[in-house]
Amino acid sequence: MTTFAHLTPETRALAEHDNERRIAYLAEDRWIDYPRAREALQELERLISSPQRTRMPGLLLHGESNIGKSMIIEKFLRTHSSSDFNARTGLLQIDILAVEMPPAPQERRLCGQLLMALNAPYRAGDRLATVEHMALALLRKVGPRMIVVDEVHNLLAGSPREQRAALNLLKFLSNQLRCAVVVVGTRDALAAMQSDEQIVSRFPGLELPRWRENEDFRGFLAGFERQLPLKQASKLADSRAMVSMVMSATAGVTGKISALLSRAAEAAIHTGKERITAELLQSVVARARL
């Protein structure tokens, strides 16, 4: 039996499957560990472990679209997915409540998102005061240790007054619930958050930058290759030509790198090469629309 020593233990079993199963696997999300993602996860762990105090810490996790922010948040949520039933309140105790900033960033709609995340029905025509009171009452019973608000750059779709109101609501919830609040968005989120000095101090930024052609990038490519169910080693990180080709084709955007390497692996399976070569990668780059 082939050992496939170039693959992770989980991927070795997949390499024995037929082409159809392996190609289907390539379309699935995969977690690839790398230093900046590890730093972000460690910061999130620090926040959720913070003791309750008057001014709870927060974080703005930002970076351009497709850079890997959502993958980090989903990884963190999976780590803290367990919940306990509270017989006294009749509700589940949830460590992390995750929502999206609505496309129209109005307070009532944001409160509605929180209620939906709690599986609590509300009427779209209810007044702001009613929805806000309902959300706060339920959140106090549930007692989350952290609230995560994704797509916070949607704030820019609102008027300056709506932006301030939505941000003040997040600060209010953090103060009332004594929980950490993490907001996630593109670089545009920086502009939205910097309109208020108190908000800036409450949500220090942690950026996920584009990759540069360095040792960390080669390490990321090596880690990615170990999760591609190919029967032969491609040695992507050892090939200067392929490293430069990936960087040039993707501009260092994590999601584009993932898409390109997955397509190259699929081509390697279809052609029977079972490894990514510079020639194969070049042909995929020529056809790809990343």
Coordinates of C-alpha atoms in Angstrom, one line a residue:
M1 CA 0.0 0.0 0.0
T2 CA 1.3 3.5 -0.9
T3 CA 2.1 5.6 2.1
F4 CA 1.7 9.1 0.5
A5 CA 4.1 10.5 3.0
H6 CA 3.9 14.0 1.4
L7 CA 0.2 14.3 2.6
T8 CA -1.4 14.9 6.0
P9 CA -2.8 11.7 7.6
E10 CA -6.4 12.8 6.8
T11 CA -5.6 13.4 3.2
R12 CA -3.7 10.1 2.7
A13 CA -6.9 8.2 2.9
L14 CA -8.5 10.4 0.3
A15 CA -5.6 9.9 -2.1
E16 CA -6.7 6.2 -2.4
H17 CA -10.2 7.2 -3.6
D18 CA -11.3 7.5 -7.2
N19 CA -10.9 10.7 -9.2
E20 CA -14.5 11.8 -8.7
R21 CA -14.3 11.7 -4.9
R22 CA -10.9 13.5 -4.9
I23 CA -12.1 16.2 -7.2
A24 CA -15.2 16.7 -5.1
Y25 CA -12.9 17.1 -2.0
L26 CA -11.0 19.9 -3.8
A27 CA -14.2 22.0 -3.8
E28 CA -14.5 21.8 0.0
D29 CA -13.2 24.4 2.4
R30 CA -9.9 23.5 4.1
W31 CA -8.1 25.0 7.0
I32 CA -4.5 25.8 6.3
D33 CA -2.5 27.0 9.3
Y34 CA -0.2 30.0 8.9
P35 CA 1.4 32.6 11.2
R36 CA -1.0 35.6 10.7
A37 CA -4.1 33.3 11.0
R38 CA -2.6 31.8 14.2
E39 CA -2.0 35.4 15.6
A40 CA -5.7 36.3 14.8
L41 CA -7.0 33.1 16.5
Q42 CA -4.8 33.7 19.6
E43 CA -6.1 37.3 19.8
L44 CA -9.7 36.0 19.6
E45 CA -9.0 33.4 22.3
R46 CA -7.5 36.2 24.5
L47 CA -10.7 38.3 24.0
I48 CA -13.1 35.5 24.8
S49 CA -11.1 34.6 27.9
S50 CA -11.1 38.2 29.2
P51 CA -12.8 38.6 32.6
Q52 CA -15.9 40.8 32.8
R53 CA -15.1 44.4 33.5
T54 CA -16.6 47.9 32.9
R55 CA -14.8 48.4 29.6
M56 CA -14.7 45.1 27.7
P57 CA -12.1 44.7 24.9
G58 CA -12.9 44.6 21.2
L59 CA -11.2 44.0 17.9
L60 CA -11.5 45.0 14.2
L61 CA -10.3 42.2 12.0
H62 CA -9.9 43.7 8.6
G63 CA -8.4 42.9 5.2
E64 CA -9.5 43.0 1.6
S65 CA -12.2 40.7 0.2
N66 CA -11.2 37.0 -0.2
I67 CA -8.2 37.4 2.1
G68 CA -9.3 34.7 4.6
K69 CA -11.2 36.6 7.4
S70 CA -14.3 34.4 7.3
M71 CA -12.2 31.2 7.4
I72 CA -10.5 32.4 10.6
I73 CA -13.9 33.4 12.2
E74 CA -15.4 30.0 11.1
K75 CA -12.4 28.1 12.6
F76 CA -12.8 30.0 15.8
L77 CA -16.6 29.4 15.9
R78 CA -16.0 25.7 15.4
T79 CA -13.7 25.7 18.4
H80 CA -16.4 27.2 20.6
S81 CA -19.5 25.5 19.1
S82 CA -20.7 23.8 22.2
S83 CA -23.6 25.2 24.2
D84 CA -25.3 24.3 27.5
F85 CA -29.0 24.3 28.3
N86 CA -29.9 26.6 31.2
A87 CA -32.8 25.0 33.0
R88 CA -33.5 28.2 34.9
T89 CA -34.0 30.4 31.8
G90 CA -35.1 27.7 29.4
L91 CA -32.4 28.9 26.9
L92 CA -29.1 27.7 25.5
Q93 CA -26.1 29.4 26.9
I94 CA -24.1 30.4 23.8
D95 CA -20.4 31.5 24.1
I96 CA -20.3 33.4 20.7
L97 CA -23.1 35.0 18.9
A98 CA -22.2 35.7 15.2
V99 CA -24.3 38.0 12.9
E100 CA -23.7 40.1 9.8
M101 CA -24.1 43.9 9.6
P102 CA -27.3 44.4 7.5
P103 CA -26.8 46.0 4.0
A104 CA -28.7 49.0 5.4
P105 CA -27.0 49.5 8.7
Q106 CA -30.0 50.6 10.8
E107 CA -30.2 49.9 14.5
R108 CA -33.5 48.1 14.2
R109 CA -32.2 45.8 11.5
L110 CA -29.1 45.0 13.5
C111 CA -31.2 44.2 16.5
G112 CA -33.3 42.0 14.2
Q113 CA -30.1 40.1 13.1
L114 CA -29.3 39.5 16.8
L115 CA -32.8 38.2 17.4
M116 CA -32.7 35.9 14.4
A117 CA -29.3 34.5 15.5
L118 CA -31.1 33.6 18.8
N119 CA -34.0 32.0 16.9
A120 CA -36.3 34.6 18.4
P121 CA -39.2 35.8 16.1
Y122 CA -39.9 39.5 15.8
R123 CA -42.2 41.6 13.5
A124 CA -40.5 43.7 10.9
G125 CA -42.8 46.5 11.7
D126 CA -41.9 46.7 15.4
R127 CA -40.5 50.0 16.7
L128 CA -36.8 50.3 17.4
A129 CA -37.4 50.5 21.1
T130 CA -39.4 47.3 21.1
V131 CA -36.9 45.3 19.1
E132 CA -33.9 46.7 21.1
H133 CA -35.6 45.9 24.4
M134 CA -36.4 42.3 23.2
A135 CA -32.8 41.7 21.9
L136 CA -31.2 43.1 25.1
A137 CA -33.5 41.1 27.4
L138 CA -32.7 37.8 25.5
L139 CA -29.0 38.5 25.3
R140 CA -28.8 39.1 29.0
K141 CA -30.4 35.7 29.6
V142 CA -28.2 33.9 27.0
G143 CA -25.1 35.6 28.3
P144 CA -22.7 35.4 25.3
R145 CA -19.0 35.9 26.1
M146 CA -18.5 37.4 22.6
I147 CA -20.5 39.0 19.8
V148 CA -19.0 38.8 16.2
V149 CA -20.3 41.2 13.6
D150 CA -19.2 40.3 10.0
E151 CA -19.4 42.6 7.0
V152 CA -19.1 45.7 9.1
H153 CA -18.0 47.7 6.1
N154 CA -21.8 47.7 5.2
L155 CA -21.8 50.7 7.6
L156 CA -20.7 52.8 4.7
A157 CA -24.0 52.2 3.0
G158 CA -25.8 54.2 5.7
S159 CA -25.8 57.9 6.5
P160 CA -23.3 59.3 9.0
R161 CA -26.1 59.3 11.6
E162 CA -26.9 55.7 10.9
Q163 CA -23.2 54.7 11.1
R164 CA -22.8 56.4 14.5
A165 CA -26.0 54.8 15.8
A166 CA -25.0 51.3 14.7
L167 CA -21.5 51.7 16.2
N168 CA -23.0 53.1 19.4
L169 CA -25.3 50.1 19.6
L170 CA -22.3 47.8 19.5
K171 CA -20.6 49.7 22.2
F172 CA -23.8 49.8 24.3
L173 CA -24.2 46.0 24.0
S174 CA -20.6 45.4 25.0
N175 CA -21.1 47.6 28.1
Q176 CA -24.5 46.1 29.1
L177 CA -23.6 42.5 28.5
R178 CA -20.0 42.7 29.6
C179 CA -18.9 40.8 26.6
A180 CA -16.2 41.3 23.9
V181 CA -17.3 42.5 20.5
V182 CA -15.4 41.6 17.4
V183 CA -16.2 43.3 14.1
V184 CA -14.9 42.0 10.7
G185 CA -14.7 43.7 7.4
T186 CA -12.8 44.9 4.4
R187 CA -10.4 47.9 4.5
D188 CA -13.5 50.1 4.0
A189 CA -14.4 49.1 7.6
L190 CA -11.4 51.2 8.8
A191 CA -13.0 54.4 7.4
A192 CA -16.3 53.5 9.0
M193 CA -14.8 52.8 12.4
Q194 CA -12.5 55.8 12.5
S195 CA -15.3 58.4 12.6
D196 CA -15.4 58.2 16.4
E197 CA -12.3 58.3 18.7
Q198 CA -14.0 56.2 21.3
I199 CA -14.9 53.5 18.7
V200 CA -11.3 53.5 17.5
S201 CA -9.9 52.9 21.0
R202 CA -12.5 50.2 21.6
F203 CA -11.8 48.3 18.4
P204 CA -8.0 48.2 17.7
G205 CA -7.3 46.8 14.2
L206 CA -5.7 43.6 13.2
E207 CA -5.0 43.4 9.5
L208 CA -4.8 40.4 7.3
P209 CA -2.5 41.6 4.5
R210 CA -1.8 40.2 1.1
W211 CA 0.9 37.6 0.9
R212 CA 4.4 38.5 -0.1
E213 CA 6.9 36.2 -1.7
N214 CA 8.8 35.1 1.5
E215 CA 9.3 32.2 3.8
D216 CA 5.8 32.4 5.3
F217 CA 4.3 32.2 1.8
R218 CA 6.4 29.2 0.9
G219 CA 5.3 27.6 4.2
F220 CA 1.6 28.3 3.3
L221 CA 2.1 26.7 -0.1
A222 CA 3.7 23.6 1.5
G223 CA 0.9 23.3 4.0
F224 CA -1.7 23.7 1.2
E225 CA 0.0 21.0 -0.9
R226 CA -0.2 18.5 2.0
Q227 CA -4.0 18.7 1.8
L228 CA -4.2 18.2 -1.9
P229 CA -5.1 14.5 -2.5
L230 CA -2.5 13.9 -5.2
K231 CA -0.5 10.7 -5.4
Q232 CA 2.8 12.4 -6.0
A233 CA 4.6 15.3 -4.3
S234 CA 4.5 18.6 -6.3
K235 CA 7.1 20.4 -4.1
L236 CA 5.5 23.8 -4.8
A237 CA 7.4 25.6 -2.1
D238 CA 10.7 24.3 -3.5
S239 CA 10.1 25.6 -7.0
R240 CA 11.0 29.3 -7.5
A241 CA 9.2 29.3 -10.8
M242 CA 5.9 28.0 -9.3
V243 CA 6.1 30.2 -6.2
S244 CA 6.5 33.3 -8.4
M245 CA 3.8 32.1 -10.8
V246 CA 1.2 31.7 -8.0
M247 CA 2.1 35.1 -6.6
S248 CA 1.9 36.8 -9.9
A249 CA -1.5 35.1 -10.9
T250 CA -3.2 35.8 -7.5
A251 CA -1.6 39.1 -6.3
G252 CA -1.1 37.4 -2.9
V253 CA -4.9 37.1 -2.1
T254 CA -5.5 33.9 -0.1
G255 CA -8.8 33.0 -1.7
K256 CA -7.4 33.3 -5.2
I257 CA -4.4 31.2 -4.2
S258 CA -6.7 28.5 -2.9
A259 CA -8.8 28.6 -6.1
L260 CA -5.7 28.4 -8.3
L261 CA -4.1 25.5 -6.5
S262 CA -7.4 23.6 -6.3
R263 CA -7.9 23.9 -10.1
A264 CA -4.3 22.9 -10.7
A265 CA -4.8 19.8 -8.5
E266 CA -8.0 18.9 -10.4
A267 CA -6.0 19.2 -13.7
A268 CA -3.3 17.0 -12.3
I269 CA -5.9 14.3 -11.5
H270 CA -7.7 14.6 -14.8
T271 CA -4.4 14.3 -16.8
G272 CA -3.1 11.5 -14.7
K273 CA 0.1 13.5 -13.8
E274 CA -0.9 13.3 -10.1
R275 CA 1.3 16.3 -9.3
I276 CA 1.4 20.0 -10.1
T277 CA 4.2 20.9 -12.4
A278 CA 5.3 24.4 -13.6
E279 CA 3.9 23.5 -17.1
L280 CA 0.6 22.4 -15.8
L281 CA 0.3 25.4 -13.5
Q282 CA 1.0 27.7 -16.4
S283 CA -1.7 26.2 -18.5
V284 CA -4.2 26.5 -15.5
V285 CA -3.2 30.2 -15.0
A286 CA -3.7 30.9 -18.7
R287 CA -7.3 29.6 -18.5
A288 CA -8.2 30.8 -15.0
R289 CA -10.4 33.7 -14.1
L290 CA -9.6 34.3 -10.4

